[in-house]
Each structure stands twice: as structure tokens, then as C-alpha cells.
Amino acid sequence: MLPKRRRRKLLGAALVAAGLAALAAITAPGPAAAAALTEVTNFGANPSNLRMYLYVPDTVAARPGLLVVNHYCTGSGPAMYSGTQFAALADRYGYLVVYPSVTRSSQCFDVSSPQALRRDGGSDPVGIKSMVDHVRQHYPVDPNRIFATGVSSGAMMTNVLLGLYPDVFSAGAAFAGVPFGCFATTNGSEWNSECANGQVVKSPQQWGDLVRNAYPGYSGRRPRMQLWHGTNDETLRYPNFTEEIKQWTNVHGLSQTPAYTDSPQSGYTRTRYGGTGGTATVEAISMQGVSHNLPVDAAQAVRFFGLDSATPPTSPPPTGAPPTTPSPSTPPPSTPPPSGGCRVVYAVNAWNTGLTASVTITNTAATAVNGWSLAFTLPAGQTVTSGWNATYAPASGALTARNVSYNGTIAPNGSVAIGFQATHTGNTGEPTSFTLNGTPCTVA
């Protein structure tokens, strides 16, 4: 059990439920008449005795996505169901929702024990993974569209799930959380005051290593991450937001400098890393003057995941999922060269025999590009094994990436983010030149 002063402090997080319920009542469409939250028992390995609640909308997509929604301390799965818009949006888009529920007295997720911070080590993450596996056994879930989100303790668990199971989760959205491993303790306590107060500061490499060391030997793709935090957070202090950004950009091998910055609404600053579009690799929203009791914008999280359409999000397929293999492709019907020019940002995240490349193509012309192909030459020894947001052919040497159905138009000053996974024989270098529809691009 948490110390009394800490429990009082965290009771403020319970106010999230009231605020979320009010927000949902105002903005959410009504739930389907017959669909209801249902408890599922005997769903698999469950070392910490979690409860599982499942929401299945009346109309389920042919290949539905799956979203895990994690609650705050003192909360529950049913409270997140009734207090957020995720189920209402599932009615609209046909995805499934799992709401884990903690049974320990604090009603906080375990994000601090050594077991919880090691893949398949035990505790809550194992139980949540069992819930995901159970749903996948009973529904035709798209393995490329499994996501996690949560508030406060649930945001911390979102960070943990993405760190432990990068082969399961394609992306996450953490509302007022802390980095993976920040809350670690060795004395059995659930609470880490140093982390909560924003006093745990590490280099990007150190934060990234915490994630990598939780699943030693893993060489597949890593999930995208959306982060939300209020500057006046009194429970999990605002410096944790910066540390989360450092961690997930490093995990993806990205610069700490944003590729894009804007203000989606008054008082909000949004930065994107590894891309400028709505499904950038890392997206971070700072909320000026907002406390720990922050509003949860379910629609923006669902948008980031790509659950608001039938199109998979900007993320390579999880390990074990059928990849998009390089193959010849018919050029799009209209591929006019840009009248001005183009710019390419190319970032590599490499490990022993593999790498991922994130590529951002910007149209610097005065007119839109309608149908595009990006030509470049891979360094010797690199071979594409899978890709996302484009088709790639051939697999090595001089290859061409061509648009897919949903990103064929690049507006003036607009960008599109693509990428691929490849093997290498020691050379992890980058292409030296690119042409967009035959026009040379500036390499940033």
C-alpha cells in the first residue's frame, strides 16, 4: 500500500474521471444500442490478478484494430470506459477496446517492480499481454493495428507496454506519464518520489538503453509514441515530459530537434519528430498551465494511431506479421515533376545486422505533386525486407519508392513520411542523392 500522503496526492488523479466523463458527455456520439462493456475471465496468464473488460461495437471492421486503455490510480477499466470517448469512437470506426483493471488496493498499475520492467517478467504487463492474445484468438485483429493508451498510472503503463512488447504494439498515447523505467524501485514500493518530482534526468542514450535492455536481442521495429503533459502537473512533474521525448526519439534513432512545431489550439505546443505529418514517429503535445487533471483528447489519439480509417498507421509491421515485401509496381497514372523542387530528410536507426530508415519527403514547389516516385540508391550490402507508406522495388541497389493509395498527393510545402526496414552487411550509410519524379531533391 502507498504511504498515506502519497495516496492523498494520487487521489487528485481520481478527479480525472469526473472531468473525462463531462468531456465525453459533451462531445461523444452515443454508444451503439446493443454494444456493452463485458468482463472476460480466464483470459490467460495473469500473475497480478487483473480484471479484463472488453468493448465490442455492434459493427466491427473486417480487420479491426485493437486498443488497450489503461486507467489512472484509484481508477478502473469501467471508469475509463464511461469517462472517455474511446468506446464511442470504436462505434464509429469498428475497432475493439480492452480495459484492464487493477485489483490491488492502490488501484495503480505496477510500473516499478523489476518483474514489470522485464519482458515476460511477470506482474501487470504479462496479464495485459494475455488480454491482447485472448482478443486476437477470438477476433480477426489486424496485427499492425494494436495500440495502447492511458492516463497517469495508465500512461506509465503505456510506456512500459511499448518498451516490453514492441512486436505487439504499433503505437501508444501517454497522457501525463513518465518514461519507461523512471518509476523503477527495488524495495517493493509502488511509488518513486524522485521520478514523480521530475528529478530523474538521463541522456537520450541512457533512456533508450533502458527500453532496449528490457527486451535484449530484439531487432525489429519500435512503436510510435504520442505524449501529452501539462506544464503545471503537480503529481508527475513536467520535466518527465522532456525525458519521455528524449527516450522515444533515441529509441527510434531520431534527433532531439523537432521536424515540425505548431500550436493546434491556444496554449498547446505540438512538436513532431521523425516526420512532419499526423502520424510522425514521435508526437509531443505540451499543455500550458494544465495540471495533472488534464483533458484526454481521445479523437487525437485515435487519429495518431490511424484507427479513424481503414489505412494502417505510419509504422512498419510488427515482427511476425506479414510484411509488405518489395515488388514491382505500376507507376501512378499521373506523376508530374514538381515545378519548384523537393527536400528529403533521411534518418537511419541501425543495429547489428539490421536497420530502419525514416524518410520525409517535402514538396518545396508552388504546385501540388499528384502521384510521386522517389528514386535513390541504397549503399552496398543493404536490402529492404519490408516497408510502410510506399512500395519499394527492387529490394537493393537503385530502387524506387512509390506512393500508395492514401498519400499520392503532396501539397505545396507539404510532406509525406515513409520508411522501410532492411538488413545490412556492415554498411549502415545513407543514400547520397534523391530524385522526386525525376527532379533532384535537396538532402537535409
Coordinates of C-alpha atoms in Angstrom, one line a residue:
M1 CA 0.0 0.0 0.0
L2 CA 1.2 3.5 -0.7
P3 CA 2.1 5.9 2.2
K4 CA -1.0 7.9 3.2
R5 CA 0.5 11.2 2.0
R6 CA 1.1 9.7 -1.4
R7 CA -2.4 8.2 -1.6
R8 CA -3.8 11.6 -0.9
K9 CA -1.7 13.1 -3.6
L10 CA -2.8 10.5 -6.1
L11 CA -6.4 10.9 -5.1
G12 CA -6.3 14.0 -7.2
A13 CA -5.9 11.8 -10.2
A14 CA -9.3 10.4 -9.5
L15 CA -10.7 13.7 -10.5
V16 CA -9.7 12.8 -14.0
A17 CA -12.7 10.6 -14.1
A18 CA -15.2 13.4 -13.5
G19 CA -13.5 15.7 -16.0
L20 CA -13.3 13.0 -18.6
A21 CA -17.0 12.0 -18.1
A22 CA -18.0 15.6 -18.5
L23 CA -16.0 15.9 -21.7
A24 CA -17.4 12.7 -23.1
A25 CA -21.0 13.7 -22.3
I26 CA -20.5 16.9 -24.3
T27 CA -18.5 15.6 -27.3
A28 CA -19.0 11.9 -27.7
P29 CA -21.6 10.3 -30.0
G30 CA -24.0 8.0 -28.3
P31 CA -22.9 4.3 -27.9
A32 CA -24.4 1.6 -30.1
A33 CA -27.7 0.4 -28.7
A34 CA -26.7 -3.2 -28.1
A35 CA -22.9 -2.9 -27.5
A36 CA -21.9 -3.0 -23.9
L37 CA -18.8 -3.4 -21.8
T38 CA -18.3 -7.1 -20.9
E39 CA -16.0 -8.6 -18.3
V40 CA -13.8 -11.5 -19.6
T41 CA -12.4 -14.1 -17.3
N42 CA -9.9 -16.9 -17.7
F43 CA -8.1 -15.0 -20.5
G44 CA -4.7 -16.5 -19.9
A45 CA -1.6 -15.9 -17.7
N46 CA -2.5 -13.2 -15.1
P47 CA 0.1 -13.1 -12.3
S48 CA -1.2 -9.9 -10.6
N49 CA -4.9 -10.8 -10.8
L50 CA -6.0 -8.0 -13.2
R51 CA -9.6 -7.9 -14.4
M52 CA -10.3 -7.7 -18.1
Y53 CA -13.2 -5.7 -19.7
L54 CA -13.8 -5.8 -23.4
Y55 CA -15.9 -3.5 -25.6
V56 CA -17.0 -4.8 -29.0
P57 CA -19.0 -2.3 -31.1
D58 CA -22.1 -3.6 -33.0
T59 CA -20.3 -3.1 -36.2
V60 CA -16.7 -4.5 -36.2
A61 CA -14.3 -3.7 -39.1
A62 CA -13.4 -6.7 -41.3
R63 CA -9.8 -6.5 -39.9
P64 CA -10.4 -4.5 -36.7
G65 CA -7.7 -2.6 -34.7
L66 CA -7.3 -3.2 -31.0
L67 CA -6.8 -0.5 -28.4
V68 CA -5.8 -1.1 -24.8
V69 CA -7.0 1.7 -22.5
N70 CA -5.2 1.9 -19.1
H71 CA -6.7 3.7 -16.1
Y72 CA -5.2 6.1 -13.6
C73 CA -4.5 5.4 -9.9
T74 CA -7.8 4.9 -7.9
G75 CA -9.5 4.2 -11.3
S76 CA -10.7 1.1 -13.1
G77 CA -11.4 -0.2 -16.5
P78 CA -15.1 0.6 -16.3
A79 CA -14.3 4.1 -15.2
M80 CA -12.2 4.6 -18.3
Y81 CA -14.9 3.1 -20.4
S82 CA -17.6 5.6 -19.1
G83 CA -15.2 8.6 -18.8
T84 CA -13.5 8.7 -22.2
Q85 CA -14.5 8.7 -25.8
F86 CA -12.6 5.6 -26.9
A87 CA -15.7 3.3 -26.9
A88 CA -17.8 5.9 -28.7
L89 CA -15.1 6.3 -31.3
A90 CA -15.0 2.4 -31.6
D91 CA -18.7 2.6 -32.5
R92 CA -17.7 4.9 -35.4
Y93 CA -14.6 3.1 -36.6
G94 CA -15.1 -0.5 -35.8
Y95 CA -12.1 -1.3 -33.6
L96 CA -12.1 -3.3 -30.3
V97 CA -11.2 -1.9 -26.9
V98 CA -9.7 -3.7 -23.9
Y99 CA -9.9 -2.0 -20.5
P100 CA -7.6 -3.7 -17.9
S101 CA -8.5 -3.1 -14.3
V102 CA -6.1 -3.3 -11.3
T103 CA -7.3 -5.2 -8.2
R104 CA -4.5 -4.2 -5.7
S105 CA -5.6 -1.7 -3.0
S106 CA -3.9 1.3 -4.6
Q107 CA -5.5 0.7 -8.0
C108 CA -2.2 1.7 -9.6
F109 CA -0.5 -0.3 -12.3
D110 CA 2.8 -1.9 -11.4
V111 CA 5.3 0.1 -13.4
S112 CA 8.1 0.0 -10.8
S113 CA 9.0 -3.7 -9.9
P114 CA 11.8 -5.5 -11.6
Q115 CA 9.3 -8.1 -12.9
A116 CA 7.1 -5.4 -14.5
L117 CA 10.1 -3.8 -16.3
R118 CA 11.4 -7.0 -18.0
R119 CA 9.7 -8.7 -20.9
D120 CA 7.5 -11.6 -19.7
G121 CA 8.9 -11.0 -16.2
G122 CA 5.6 -11.1 -14.5
S123 CA 3.1 -8.7 -12.9
D124 CA 0.7 -6.4 -14.8
P125 CA 2.3 -6.3 -18.3
V126 CA 2.0 -10.1 -18.6
G127 CA -1.7 -10.0 -17.8
I128 CA -2.3 -7.2 -20.3
K129 CA -0.4 -9.1 -23.0
S130 CA -2.6 -12.1 -22.2
M131 CA -5.7 -9.9 -22.8
V132 CA -4.4 -8.9 -26.2
D133 CA -3.6 -12.5 -27.1
H134 CA -7.1 -13.6 -26.0
V135 CA -8.8 -11.0 -28.2
R136 CA -6.6 -11.9 -31.2
Q137 CA -7.7 -15.6 -30.7
H138 CA -11.3 -14.7 -31.0
Y139 CA -11.4 -11.8 -33.5
P140 CA -9.6 -11.2 -36.8
V141 CA -7.5 -8.4 -35.3
D142 CA -5.1 -6.6 -37.7
P143 CA -1.6 -7.3 -36.1
N144 CA -0.4 -4.0 -37.5
R145 CA -3.1 -2.0 -35.6
I146 CA -2.7 -2.9 -31.9
F147 CA -2.2 0.2 -29.7
A148 CA -2.1 1.3 -26.0
T149 CA -3.1 4.5 -24.2
G150 CA -3.7 5.6 -20.7
V151 CA -3.8 8.4 -18.1
S152 CA -1.3 8.9 -15.3
S153 CA -0.6 5.4 -14.0
G154 CA -2.1 4.2 -17.2
A155 CA 0.2 6.5 -19.2
M156 CA 3.2 5.0 -17.3
M157 CA 1.9 1.5 -18.2
T158 CA 1.6 2.6 -21.9
N159 CA 5.3 3.4 -21.8
V160 CA 6.0 0.1 -20.2
L161 CA 3.9 -1.9 -22.7
L162 CA 5.6 -0.3 -25.7
G163 CA 9.0 -0.9 -24.2
L164 CA 8.4 -4.6 -23.4
Y165 CA 6.3 -5.6 -26.3
P166 CA 7.4 -3.6 -29.4
D167 CA 6.5 -6.7 -31.5
V168 CA 2.9 -6.4 -30.4
F169 CA 2.1 -2.7 -30.1
S170 CA 2.4 -0.4 -33.1
A171 CA 2.0 2.9 -31.2
G172 CA 0.9 4.4 -27.9
A173 CA -0.5 7.6 -26.5
A174 CA 0.5 8.5 -22.9
F175 CA -1.4 11.3 -21.1
A176 CA 0.6 12.6 -18.1
G177 CA 3.1 9.8 -17.7
V178 CA 6.8 9.2 -17.2
P179 CA 9.5 7.4 -19.2
F180 CA 9.9 3.7 -19.3
G181 CA 11.9 2.7 -16.2
C182 CA 11.7 6.0 -14.5
F183 CA 9.5 4.7 -11.7
A184 CA 11.7 1.6 -11.0
T185 CA 12.1 0.6 -7.4
T186 CA 13.9 -2.3 -5.7
N187 CA 12.3 -2.1 -2.2
G188 CA 8.7 -3.2 -3.1
S189 CA 7.3 0.3 -3.2
E190 CA 4.9 1.4 -5.9
W191 CA 6.0 5.0 -5.6
N192 CA 9.1 6.7 -6.8
S193 CA 9.2 10.3 -5.5
E194 CA 12.4 11.2 -7.3
C195 CA 10.8 10.3 -10.6
A196 CA 7.4 11.8 -9.8
N197 CA 9.1 15.1 -8.9
G198 CA 10.9 15.2 -12.2
Q199 CA 14.3 14.8 -10.7
V200 CA 15.4 11.7 -12.7
V201 CA 17.3 13.2 -15.7
K202 CA 19.2 11.0 -18.1
S203 CA 20.8 11.3 -21.5
P204 CA 18.7 10.2 -24.5
Q205 CA 21.1 7.2 -24.9
Q206 CA 20.6 6.2 -21.3
W207 CA 16.8 6.4 -21.6
G208 CA 16.9 4.5 -24.9
D209 CA 19.1 1.8 -23.3
L210 CA 16.5 1.2 -20.6
V211 CA 14.0 0.3 -23.3
R212 CA 16.4 -1.8 -25.3
N213 CA 17.7 -3.7 -22.3
A214 CA 14.1 -4.7 -21.3
Y215 CA 14.0 -7.0 -24.4
P216 CA 17.6 -8.0 -25.1
G217 CA 18.3 -9.1 -28.6
Y218 CA 15.2 -7.6 -30.2
S219 CA 16.0 -6.1 -33.6
G220 CA 12.6 -5.3 -35.0
R221 CA 10.6 -2.1 -35.4
R222 CA 9.7 0.1 -32.4
P223 CA 6.3 1.6 -31.8
R224 CA 5.5 5.3 -32.5
M225 CA 4.6 7.4 -29.4
Q226 CA 2.3 10.3 -28.7
L227 CA 3.0 12.2 -25.5
W228 CA 0.7 14.7 -23.6
H229 CA 1.7 16.7 -20.5
G230 CA 0.6 19.8 -18.6
T231 CA 3.2 22.3 -17.6
N232 CA 1.6 22.7 -14.2
D233 CA 1.4 18.9 -13.4
E234 CA 1.7 18.7 -9.6
T235 CA 1.8 14.9 -9.4
L236 CA 4.1 13.8 -12.2
R237 CA 6.1 16.9 -12.8
Y238 CA 6.6 18.5 -16.2
P239 CA 10.3 17.5 -16.6
N240 CA 9.1 14.0 -17.2
F241 CA 7.6 15.1 -20.5
T242 CA 11.1 16.2 -21.7
E243 CA 12.6 12.9 -20.5
E244 CA 9.9 10.9 -22.4
I245 CA 10.7 12.8 -25.6
K246 CA 14.4 12.1 -25.1
Q247 CA 13.7 8.4 -24.6
W248 CA 11.4 7.7 -27.6
T249 CA 13.3 9.8 -30.0
N250 CA 16.5 7.9 -29.1
V251 CA 14.8 4.5 -29.3
H252 CA 14.0 5.5 -32.9
G253 CA 17.4 7.0 -33.6
L254 CA 15.9 10.5 -34.1
S255 CA 17.3 13.9 -33.5
Q256 CA 16.1 15.9 -30.4
T257 CA 15.3 18.7 -32.7
P258 CA 11.7 18.7 -33.9
A259 CA 10.9 18.3 -37.6
Y260 CA 7.7 20.2 -37.1
T261 CA 6.2 22.6 -34.5
D262 CA 2.8 24.1 -34.3
S263 CA 0.0 25.2 -31.9
P264 CA -3.1 23.0 -32.5
Q265 CA -5.1 25.2 -30.1
S266 CA -4.4 28.0 -27.7
G267 CA -1.8 27.2 -25.1
Y268 CA -0.8 23.9 -26.7
T269 CA 2.6 23.4 -28.4
R270 CA 2.9 20.3 -30.6
T271 CA 6.3 19.0 -31.8
R272 CA 6.9 16.1 -34.1
Y273 CA 10.0 14.1 -34.6
G274 CA 10.9 11.7 -37.5
G275 CA 8.2 13.3 -39.7
T276 CA 6.0 16.3 -40.1
G277 CA 2.6 14.7 -40.7
G278 CA -0.1 13.5 -38.4
T279 CA 1.5 10.1 -37.9
A280 CA 5.1 11.2 -37.2
T281 CA 7.2 8.7 -35.3
V282 CA 7.0 10.8 -32.1
E283 CA 4.4 13.5 -31.4
A284 CA 4.5 15.5 -28.2
I285 CA 1.9 18.0 -27.0
S286 CA 2.7 20.4 -24.2
M287 CA -0.3 22.0 -22.5
Q288 CA 0.4 25.4 -21.0
G289 CA -1.0 25.9 -17.5
V290 CA -2.7 22.5 -17.3
S291 CA -2.4 20.4 -14.2
H292 CA -2.3 16.6 -13.7
N293 CA -6.0 16.5 -14.3
L294 CA -5.6 17.0 -18.0
P295 CA -8.2 16.6 -20.7
V296 CA -7.9 13.4 -22.7
D297 CA -8.3 14.0 -26.4
A298 CA -9.3 10.5 -27.5
A299 CA -10.0 11.7 -31.0
Q300 CA -6.4 12.9 -31.5
A301 CA -5.0 9.7 -30.1
V302 CA -7.2 7.6 -32.4
R303 CA -6.1 9.9 -35.3
F304 CA -2.4 9.3 -34.4
F305 CA -3.0 5.6 -34.3
G306 CA -4.7 5.6 -37.7
L307 CA -7.8 3.9 -36.2
D308 CA -10.0 6.6 -37.8
S309 CA -9.6 5.0 -41.2
A310 CA -9.0 1.6 -42.8
T311 CA -5.4 2.6 -43.5
P312 CA -2.7 1.2 -41.2
P313 CA -0.7 3.9 -39.3
T314 CA 2.7 5.1 -40.2
S315 CA 4.6 2.2 -38.7
P316 CA 6.4 -0.9 -40.0
P317 CA 4.6 -4.2 -39.3
P318 CA 5.4 -5.9 -36.0
T319 CA 7.8 -8.8 -36.1
G320 CA 6.0 -11.9 -37.1
A321 CA 3.3 -10.0 -39.1
P322 CA 3.2 -10.4 -42.9
P323 CA 5.4 -7.6 -44.2
T324 CA 4.9 -5.5 -47.3
T325 CA 7.5 -7.2 -49.5
P326 CA 9.4 -5.2 -52.1
S327 CA 7.8 -5.9 -55.5
P328 CA 7.5 -4.3 -58.9
S329 CA 4.7 -1.7 -59.0
T330 CA 2.9 0.0 -61.8
P331 CA 3.7 3.8 -61.7
P332 CA 0.8 6.0 -60.7
P333 CA -1.2 7.4 -63.5
S334 CA -0.1 11.0 -63.0
T335 CA 3.5 11.8 -61.9
P336 CA 4.3 15.3 -62.9
P337 CA 7.6 16.6 -61.7
P338 CA 7.3 19.4 -59.1
S339 CA 7.6 22.8 -60.6
G340 CA 9.9 24.1 -57.9
G341 CA 11.7 21.3 -56.0
C342 CA 11.8 18.9 -53.1
R343 CA 13.6 18.2 -49.9
V344 CA 14.4 14.8 -48.3
V345 CA 15.2 14.1 -44.7
Y346 CA 16.6 10.6 -44.2
A347 CA 17.3 9.1 -40.7
V348 CA 18.8 5.6 -40.0
N349 CA 18.4 3.6 -36.8
A350 CA 20.8 0.7 -37.1
W351 CA 21.7 -2.4 -35.0
N352 CA 24.0 -5.4 -35.5
T353 CA 22.6 -6.7 -38.9
G354 CA 19.5 -4.6 -39.4
L355 CA 18.3 -1.0 -39.7
T356 CA 15.2 1.1 -40.2
A357 CA 15.1 4.2 -42.4
S358 CA 12.7 7.0 -41.8
V359 CA 12.3 9.3 -44.9
T360 CA 10.4 12.6 -45.0
I361 CA 9.7 14.0 -48.5
T362 CA 8.8 17.7 -48.7
N363 CA 7.4 19.3 -51.8
T364 CA 9.1 22.7 -51.9
A365 CA 7.3 23.6 -55.2
A366 CA 4.5 26.0 -55.7
T367 CA 2.2 23.4 -57.1
A368 CA 1.0 20.0 -55.7
V369 CA 2.5 16.7 -56.7
N370 CA -0.2 14.3 -57.7
G371 CA 1.4 10.8 -57.8
W372 CA 5.1 10.5 -56.8
S373 CA 8.1 8.2 -57.0
L374 CA 11.3 8.8 -55.1
A375 CA 14.4 7.2 -56.6
F376 CA 17.6 6.6 -54.7
T377 CA 20.5 4.1 -54.4
L378 CA 20.9 2.1 -51.3
P379 CA 24.5 1.6 -50.1
A380 CA 26.1 -1.7 -50.9
G381 CA 25.0 -4.6 -48.7
Q382 CA 21.6 -3.1 -47.7
T383 CA 18.5 -5.0 -48.7
V384 CA 14.9 -3.9 -48.0
T385 CA 12.8 -6.5 -46.2
S386 CA 9.6 -4.6 -45.5
G387 CA 8.3 -1.0 -45.9
W388 CA 5.5 1.3 -44.9
N389 CA 3.6 4.1 -46.6
A390 CA 5.2 3.3 -50.0
T391 CA 6.0 0.3 -52.3
Y392 CA 9.7 -0.4 -52.8
A393 CA 11.4 -2.0 -55.8
P394 CA 13.8 -3.6 -56.3
A395 CA 15.0 -4.6 -52.8
S396 CA 18.6 -3.3 -53.2
G397 CA 20.7 -1.1 -55.4
A398 CA 19.0 1.6 -57.4
L399 CA 15.4 1.5 -56.1
T400 CA 12.2 3.5 -56.3
A401 CA 9.7 4.2 -53.6
R402 CA 6.2 4.9 -55.0
N403 CA 3.2 6.3 -53.3
V404 CA 0.3 4.2 -52.1
S405 CA -3.4 5.0 -52.5
Y406 CA -3.7 7.3 -49.5
N407 CA -0.6 9.6 -49.8
G408 CA -0.3 10.2 -53.5
T409 CA -0.8 14.0 -53.3
I410 CA 1.8 16.2 -51.7
A411 CA 0.6 19.8 -51.3
P412 CA 2.9 22.8 -51.8
N413 CA 5.2 22.9 -48.7
G414 CA 3.5 19.6 -47.6
S415 CA 5.3 16.5 -46.6
V416 CA 4.9 12.7 -46.5
A417 CA 6.7 10.3 -44.2
I418 CA 7.6 6.8 -45.5
G419 CA 10.1 4.2 -44.3
F420 CA 11.4 0.7 -44.5
Q421 CA 13.3 -2.0 -42.7
A422 CA 16.5 -3.5 -44.2
T423 CA 19.3 -5.9 -43.5
H424 CA 22.9 -4.8 -43.9
T425 CA 26.4 -6.4 -44.0
G426 CA 28.1 -3.7 -42.1
N427 CA 27.5 -0.6 -44.2
T428 CA 24.7 1.5 -42.4
G429 CA 25.3 4.6 -44.5
E430 CA 22.7 6.7 -46.2
P431 CA 21.9 7.4 -49.9
T432 CA 23.7 10.5 -51.2
S433 CA 21.0 11.7 -53.6
F434 CA 17.3 11.5 -54.3
T435 CA 15.0 12.4 -57.2
L436 CA 11.3 13.0 -56.9
N437 CA 9.6 12.3 -60.2
G438 CA 12.9 12.8 -61.9
T439 CA 13.7 16.1 -60.2
P440 CA 16.8 16.2 -57.9
C441 CA 16.0 16.9 -54.2
T442 CA 17.9 18.8 -51.6
V443 CA 19.1 16.4 -48.9
A444 CA 18.6 17.9 -45.4

